[in-house]
mmCIF file of C-alpha atoms in Angstrom:
data_model
loop_
_atom_site.group_PDB
_atom_site.id
_atom_site.type_symbol
_atom_site.label_atom_id
_atom_site.label_comp_id
_atom_site.label_asym_id
_atom_site.label_seq_id
_atom_site.Cartn_x
_atom_site.Cartn_y
_atom_site.Cartn_z
ATOM 1 C CA UNK A 225 0.260 -0.342 -0.183
ATOM 2 C CA UNK A 226 1.425 3.454 -1.167
ATOM 3 C CA UNK A 227 1.783 6.827 1.224
ATOM 4 C CA UNK A 228 -0.904 8.976 1.673
ATOM 5 C CA UNK A 229 -0.644 12.262 0.720
ATOM 6 C CA UNK A 230 -3.704 14.660 1.929
ATOM 7 C CA UNK A 231 -1.964 17.552 3.537
ATOM 8 C CA UNK A 232 -3.845 20.613 5.434
ATOM 9 C CA UNK A 233 -2.607 23.605 6.194
ATOM 10 C CA UNK A 234 -2.110 25.161 9.398
ATOM 11 C CA UNK A 235 -1.153 28.780 10.543
ATOM 12 C CA UNK A 236 2.177 29.075 12.409
ATOM 13 C CA UNK A 237 2.550 29.870 15.553
ATOM 14 C CA UNK A 238 3.955 33.160 15.769
ATOM 15 C CA UNK A 239 6.453 32.217 18.212
ATOM 16 C CA UNK A 240 7.293 30.060 15.754
ATOM 17 C CA UNK A 241 8.998 31.779 12.981
ATOM 18 C CA UNK A 242 10.492 34.932 12.229
ATOM 19 C CA UNK A 243 8.715 38.771 12.687
ATOM 20 C CA UNK A 244 10.277 39.441 9.892
ATOM 21 C CA UNK A 245 8.490 37.272 7.973
ATOM 22 C CA UNK A 246 5.720 36.873 10.395
ATOM 23 C CA UNK A 247 2.936 38.223 6.733
ATOM 24 C CA UNK A 248 3.095 37.056 3.849
ATOM 25 C CA UNK A 249 3.893 39.362 1.397
ATOM 26 C CA UNK A 250 1.264 40.034 -1.350
ATOM 27 C CA UNK A 251 -1.923 39.395 1.470
ATOM 28 C CA UNK A 252 -0.932 40.616 4.687
ATOM 29 C CA UNK A 253 -2.513 36.972 6.173
ATOM 30 C CA UNK A 254 -0.617 35.160 9.023
ATOM 31 C CA UNK A 255 1.563 33.008 7.517
ATOM 32 C CA UNK A 256 0.618 29.337 7.037
ATOM 33 C CA UNK A 257 2.437 25.638 6.513
ATOM 34 C CA UNK A 258 0.822 22.313 4.927
ATOM 35 C CA UNK A 259 1.345 19.456 7.174
ATOM 36 C CA UNK A 260 1.111 15.857 5.805
ATOM 37 C CA UNK A 261 -1.456 14.461 7.663
ATOM 38 C CA UNK A 262 -0.252 10.853 7.366
ATOM 39 C CA UNK A 263 3.510 10.617 9.395
ATOM 40 C CA UNK A 264 4.786 8.151 6.763
ATOM 41 C CA UNK A 265 4.651 9.996 4.648
ATOM 42 C CA UNK A 266 6.406 12.880 6.519
ATOM 43 C CA UNK A 267 9.009 10.037 7.567
ATOM 44 C CA UNK A 268 9.276 8.956 4.073
ATOM 45 C CA UNK A 269 10.168 13.079 2.839
ATOM 46 C CA UNK A 270 12.447 13.079 5.780
ATOM 47 C CA UNK A 271 13.980 10.333 4.462
ATOM 48 C CA UNK A 272 14.419 11.547 1.188
ATOM 49 C CA UNK A 273 17.671 13.841 0.254
ATOM 50 C CA UNK A 274 18.214 17.732 1.116
ATOM 51 C CA UNK A 275 18.142 19.018 -1.621
ATOM 52 C CA UNK A 276 14.053 17.500 -2.244
ATOM 53 C CA UNK A 277 13.401 18.143 2.040
ATOM 54 C CA UNK A 278 14.952 22.341 1.046
ATOM 55 C CA UNK A 279 12.356 22.676 -1.955
ATOM 56 C CA UNK A 280 9.288 21.343 -0.043
ATOM 57 C CA UNK A 281 10.547 23.247 3.186
ATOM 58 C CA UNK A 282 10.677 26.791 0.951
ATOM 59 C CA UNK A 283 7.868 26.476 -0.601
ATOM 60 C CA UNK A 284 5.905 25.881 2.807
ATOM 61 C CA UNK A 285 5.339 22.161 3.618
ATOM 62 C CA UNK A 286 6.209 21.545 7.889
ATOM 63 C CA UNK A 287 8.171 18.016 8.231
ATOM 64 C CA UNK A 288 5.725 18.010 11.237
ATOM 65 C CA UNK A 289 1.877 16.252 10.887
ATOM 66 C CA UNK A 290 -1.127 16.745 11.553
ATOM 67 C CA UNK A 291 -4.088 15.396 12.379
ATOM 68 C CA UNK A 292 -6.656 17.243 9.544
ATOM 69 C CA UNK A 293 -11.022 17.207 10.042
ATOM 70 C CA UNK A 294 -11.243 16.334 6.350
ATOM 71 C CA UNK A 295 -11.656 12.976 4.627
ATOM 72 C CA UNK A 296 -9.166 11.241 2.753
ATOM 73 C CA UNK A 297 -8.587 12.912 -0.633
ATOM 74 C CA UNK A 298 -10.516 16.189 0.207
ATOM 75 C CA UNK A 299 -9.268 19.759 2.013
ATOM 76 C CA UNK A 300 -11.316 22.382 3.459
ATOM 77 C CA UNK A 301 -12.583 24.655 1.442
ATOM 78 C CA UNK A 302 -11.191 27.596 3.516
ATOM 79 C CA UNK A 303 -7.978 26.036 2.812
ATOM 80 C CA UNK A 304 -7.814 26.537 -1.336
ATOM 81 C CA UNK A 305 -6.896 29.733 -1.761
ATOM 82 C CA UNK A 306 -3.147 28.892 0.594
ATOM 83 C CA UNK A 307 -3.439 25.652 -0.525
ATOM 84 C CA UNK A 308 -2.876 26.687 -4.195
ATOM 85 C CA UNK A 309 -0.387 28.970 -3.429
ATOM 86 C CA UNK A 310 1.888 26.551 -1.476
ATOM 87 C CA UNK A 311 1.246 24.163 -4.446
ATOM 88 C CA UNK A 312 2.525 26.887 -7.167
ATOM 89 C CA UNK A 313 5.849 27.409 -4.818
ATOM 90 C CA UNK A 314 6.015 24.118 -4.531
ATOM 91 C CA UNK A 315 6.325 23.094 -8.687
ATOM 92 C CA UNK A 316 8.611 26.350 -9.381
ATOM 93 C CA UNK A 317 10.958 25.458 -7.137
ATOM 94 C CA UNK A 318 11.036 21.741 -8.510
ATOM 95 C CA UNK A 319 10.772 23.670 -11.933
ATOM 96 C CA UNK A 320 14.076 26.195 -10.662
ATOM 97 C CA UNK A 321 15.965 23.954 -8.585
ATOM 98 C CA UNK A 322 15.346 20.316 -10.788
ATOM 99 C CA UNK A 323 14.420 17.080 -8.932
ATOM 100 C CA UNK A 324 15.897 14.861 -11.532
ATOM 101 C CA UNK A 325 18.385 12.489 -10.142
ATOM 102 C CA UNK A 326 17.552 12.978 -6.298
ATOM 103 C CA UNK A 327 17.160 10.178 -4.022
ATOM 104 C CA UNK A 328 13.332 10.286 -2.705
ATOM 105 C CA UNK A 329 13.857 7.033 -0.981
ATOM 106 C CA UNK A 330 9.958 6.368 -1.047
ATOM 107 C CA UNK A 331 8.277 9.565 -1.422
ATOM 108 C CA UNK A 332 6.397 8.720 -4.746
ATOM 109 C CA UNK A 333 6.746 12.266 -7.171
ATOM 110 C CA UNK A 334 3.581 10.980 -9.118
ATOM 111 C CA UNK A 335 1.543 9.383 -6.156
ATOM 112 C CA UNK A 336 1.857 12.808 -4.767
ATOM 113 C CA UNK A 337 0.994 14.945 -8.014
ATOM 114 C CA UNK A 338 -2.164 12.883 -8.597
ATOM 115 C CA UNK A 339 -3.039 13.512 -5.723
ATOM 116 C CA UNK A 340 -2.799 16.969 -5.520
ATOM 117 C CA UNK A 341 -4.842 16.900 -9.043
ATOM 118 C CA UNK A 342 -7.723 14.472 -7.978
ATOM 119 C CA UNK A 343 -7.409 16.084 -4.032
ATOM 120 C CA UNK A 344 -11.291 17.786 -3.972
ATOM 121 C CA UNK A 345 -12.771 20.400 -1.775
ATOM 122 C CA UNK A 346 -15.208 18.524 0.582
ATOM 123 C CA UNK A 347 -16.564 19.412 3.983
ATOM 124 C CA UNK A 348 -17.789 16.953 7.513
ATOM 125 C CA UNK A 349 -16.133 14.770 9.685
ATOM 126 C CA UNK A 350 -13.341 12.501 9.198
ATOM 127 C CA UNK A 351 -14.539 9.001 8.756
ATOM 128 C CA UNK A 352 -13.053 7.066 11.748
ATOM 129 C CA UNK A 353 -13.822 3.331 11.553
ATOM 130 C CA UNK A 354 -15.427 1.685 13.623
ATOM 131 C CA UNK A 355 -13.664 -0.524 16.415
ATOM 132 C CA UNK A 356 -13.823 -4.437 15.667
ATOM 133 C CA UNK A 357 -14.607 -6.326 18.954
ATOM 134 C CA UNK A 358 -11.268 -8.298 19.630
ATOM 135 C CA UNK A 359 -11.622 -12.016 19.010
ATOM 136 C CA UNK A 360 -9.940 -14.643 22.160
ATOM 137 C CA UNK A 361 -7.499 -16.348 20.819
ATOM 138 C CA UNK A 362 -8.548 -20.461 21.690
ATOM 139 C CA UNK A 363 -5.944 -21.825 23.629
ATOM 140 C CA UNK A 364 -5.030 -25.332 21.853
ATOM 141 C CA UNK A 365 -7.183 -28.112 22.783
ATOM 142 C CA UNK A 366 -3.769 -30.675 22.594
ATOM 143 C CA UNK A 367 0.184 -29.910 22.910
ATOM 144 C CA UNK A 368 1.306 -29.262 19.172
ATOM 145 C CA UNK A 369 4.280 -31.525 18.554
ATOM 146 C CA UNK A 370 6.129 -31.695 15.260
ATOM 147 C CA UNK A 371 4.967 -33.433 12.325
ATOM 148 C CA UNK A 372 6.178 -36.886 11.965
ATOM 149 C CA UNK A 373 7.538 -37.651 8.874
ATOM 150 C CA UNK A 374 5.981 -39.349 6.321
ATOM 151 C CA UNK A 375 6.692 -42.755 4.915
ATOM 152 C CA UNK A 376 8.261 -42.046 2.035
ATOM 153 C CA UNK A 377 11.141 -39.775 3.856
ATOM 154 C CA UNK A 378 11.727 -42.396 5.838
ATOM 155 C CA UNK A 379 12.280 -44.829 2.705
ATOM 156 C CA UNK A 380 14.459 -41.972 1.132
ATOM 157 C CA UNK A 381 16.633 -41.419 4.092
ATOM 158 C CA UNK A 382 17.068 -45.663 4.415
ATOM 159 C CA UNK A 383 17.527 -45.549 0.674
ATOM 160 C CA UNK A 384 20.566 -42.805 1.106
ATOM 161 C CA UNK A 385 22.094 -43.657 4.423
ATOM 162 C CA UNK A 386 22.625 -47.617 2.864
ATOM 163 C CA UNK A 387 23.954 -45.970 -0.430
ATOM 164 C CA UNK A 388 26.722 -44.302 1.590
ATOM 165 C CA UNK A 389 27.370 -47.191 3.758
ATOM 166 C CA UNK A 390 27.585 -49.259 0.678
ATOM 167 C CA UNK A 391 30.207 -47.037 -1.036
ATOM 168 C CA UNK A 392 31.941 -46.448 2.524
ATOM 169 C CA UNK A 393 32.375 -50.717 2.452
ATOM 170 C CA UNK A 394 33.949 -50.253 -1.353
ATOM 171 C CA UNK A 395 36.037 -47.533 -0.191
ATOM 172 C CA UNK A 396 37.388 -50.142 2.112
ATOM 173 C CA UNK A 397 37.414 -52.513 -0.277
ATOM 174 C CA UNK A 398 39.313 -51.166 -2.628
ATOM 175 C CA UNK A 399 42.285 -49.819 0.107
ATOM 176 C CA UNK A 400 42.616 -53.870 1.168
ATOM 177 C CA UNK A 401 40.787 -53.502 4.696
ATOM 178 C CA UNK A 402 38.511 -56.158 5.285
ATOM 179 C CA UNK A 403 35.579 -54.939 8.120
#
C-alpha cells in the first residue's frame, strides 16, 4: 500500500517564525504551512535527499504531521487559496531547482502529483473506522507436536544411508581392509 499524501493547511505559531516573515508579502495574511496527515508520508519526506526536503520546506510544507478534519482525498474549502499558493511555490521550486537524480526514498512524486490533482474541496468530519471487537485466541486443545515423518521420507532416508554405507564398504575393500 502506498503512502497517503493528504495534507492540511495550518497557521504557524507567531513565536515559531521570524517576525520579518510573519505575514505573507502579497496578502498580509498570517503565515501558513502545509502538514501531511500521515506520519509515514512525513517520514518518507524526511528520508529524502536534503535538496528535496529544502524544495518542500521552502515552498511552505512542514516536516511535521497533524490531524486534519477532512476525509482522505478532500481538503477544507477555506484552505483552497493557501493550498494553491503553496502548490504553485512547490512547482516553481521544482522547475527552478530540479529533482532529477535526487534520492526520494519512499516518497513518490508521481503519486503525490496524482493525489494533488485528484483532491477536492469537501466538508464533513473525518470518517473514523468503527472498532471491531477483539477476538480471543483459543488455547490449543492438545499440545502441539512436530509433524511425524512420512513413509516416503523414511524410505528415502534409508536408501540414502544404504548408499553411503555401500560406498564406504567399497572404498575400504579397495584399500585392502576388510571389516
